[in-house]
Amino acid sequence: MPQIVKDYVGKQAQAEQLFCTPSADTRVWSGAWGIERDALVDALIQMAHRWSLPMSMASLGALRDARSAVVVGGQQAGLFGGPLMTLIKAAHVVHRARIRTATTGRVHVPVFWIAGDDNDWDEVHHMYGVAQDRLTKVVLQRSSDDVRKSVSHIVPTRDAWDACIAAMANTLPESEFRSSVVQWMHDMAADVQHRPPSLVAVCARVLHHFFGAQGLIVLDAHDRALRTLQAPLFSALIAHNEAVVSAIHRGTHAVSASGYDVQVPLQPSCMHVFVAHEEVRTLLFARGADVCRRDGTCVMTRDALMHVAQHAPWLLSPQALTRPIVQQFALPVAEVVVGGSELAYWAQLAPLFALFGLRMPDVVVRPSKTLIEPAVSRIAARWGYTVADVYARGVALREDLCGTADALHRVEAMMHGVRAQYAAMRDALADIQTGLLDIAATNERKVIEQLAFLQHKVTHALQVKHEATLRQWDRVMLSIMPDGVLQERIHHVVTMMAKYGNDAITEAFVALADRTPMHV
């Protein structure tokens, strides 16, 4: 976890001050800010219709009211919703909207912002199942023609969706829920107006499945109608690009000056805007009157880019450091729920908000959460450990559990002792005859090899003796920290649904939204 996240959560002044909007000598925006409420809601309704997705009419009605505000959190689109952390973040968005509504008396609408403009397909095209006590990666294939397109614009074939579902089904445990979960995946990936859905559409359906009844609105940041409404902001980002870049530089230097690592490094001449040029999402760099690719090849003139912003803004998308200001223009955001990495780059942005005459929204770090399965809890309790012990001590507990630590440490101590003894007598041997040094080195190597062989045999013998216990340990770790990574970043809700059923998992997420989630 970056130090800035620890300090911000710990309410350290040097971290908190980075999120205080400074006064600005120059402002590049005048007049009304943001998208008109009715136009925004109409765009959201059109978006939901294209996904065959019912929206919360209560939330949409509240969003039309100029007195309401938004709590927003976002993520890249994930395959069938992505890893558990996406759903955990959505639950916290719902929770924070309820808290702010209750404490301020002003309605706060929960919104989940799917970053469909991202083009990193390899980061979102897979999910993990568990087969034969091992993680199994399941991938959704795309056409080779879709390389470097925004994820919103990639529509896998029906065969690709069916193959992906079949592969995931093969990882699911045999249970009373398995067949219904497979059918649920087919329902989530059902055709939209006789066409297969995009990955973004399926992700939106999954989020709605769990949180729609709790008022969550889901949107695609790269939706054409929504992007069209953002044309004035993209025009300003381009017309005043030098001022935008300068503000980002000031914010970035403030982070460095406070002693923190910079999350998003500065790139010389970067305009912090992408354009879909010849169907390839391209980050733009300023070169005089032209805008170019990173390698310096010209894409178009600045005048042509301004024409795109004014007449075809759906071809444009923000870079990470301009996404928050684009989000703020699209929605009346009072609070944003972020992960640790997001917080680190939000710290670079206070001067950019000031440049547009805005106060930064409140920034809240999403808590982490691990779902503890009953069997895992029982096994840990039988050993006399808590799940927190397993997180804190990991491999050391595994050794203690099987009694491996003492025996192996003794062998290790013998090896260190042998090396020390040989080192201690080298000078004496050299005084007698230098040729004895080679003999001693050979002798030392053979002794160490024999001790290493003993170490291997002891390890194997202990594993055989404690095979059942180790197998249980590995299953515990596979559940709560697969491959040494937090559960929420690997495991998928589909696996949990196959084990415990849709109703139980839905209730778990409702519970998360009803109280502050905490990492167990």
Coordinates of C-alpha atoms in Angstrom, one line a residue, residues 406-416 450-452 454-456 458:
D406 CA 12.4 -26.9 14.3
A407 CA 13.7 -29.8 12.2
L408 CA 14.5 -27.7 9.2
H409 CA 16.0 -24.9 11.3
R410 CA 18.4 -27.4 12.8
V411 CA 19.6 -28.6 9.4
E412 CA 19.9 -25.0 8.3
A413 CA 22.0 -24.3 11.5
M414 CA 24.3 -27.2 10.7
M415 CA 24.9 -25.8 7.2
H416 CA 25.8 -22.4 8.6
Q450 CA 24.9 -33.9 1.8
L451 CA 23.2 -31.6 4.3
A452 CA 21.1 -30.1 1.5
L454 CA 19.1 -34.3 4.2
Q455 CA 17.1 -31.1 4.2
H456 CA 15.2 -32.2 1.1
V458 CA 13.3 -34.1 5.9

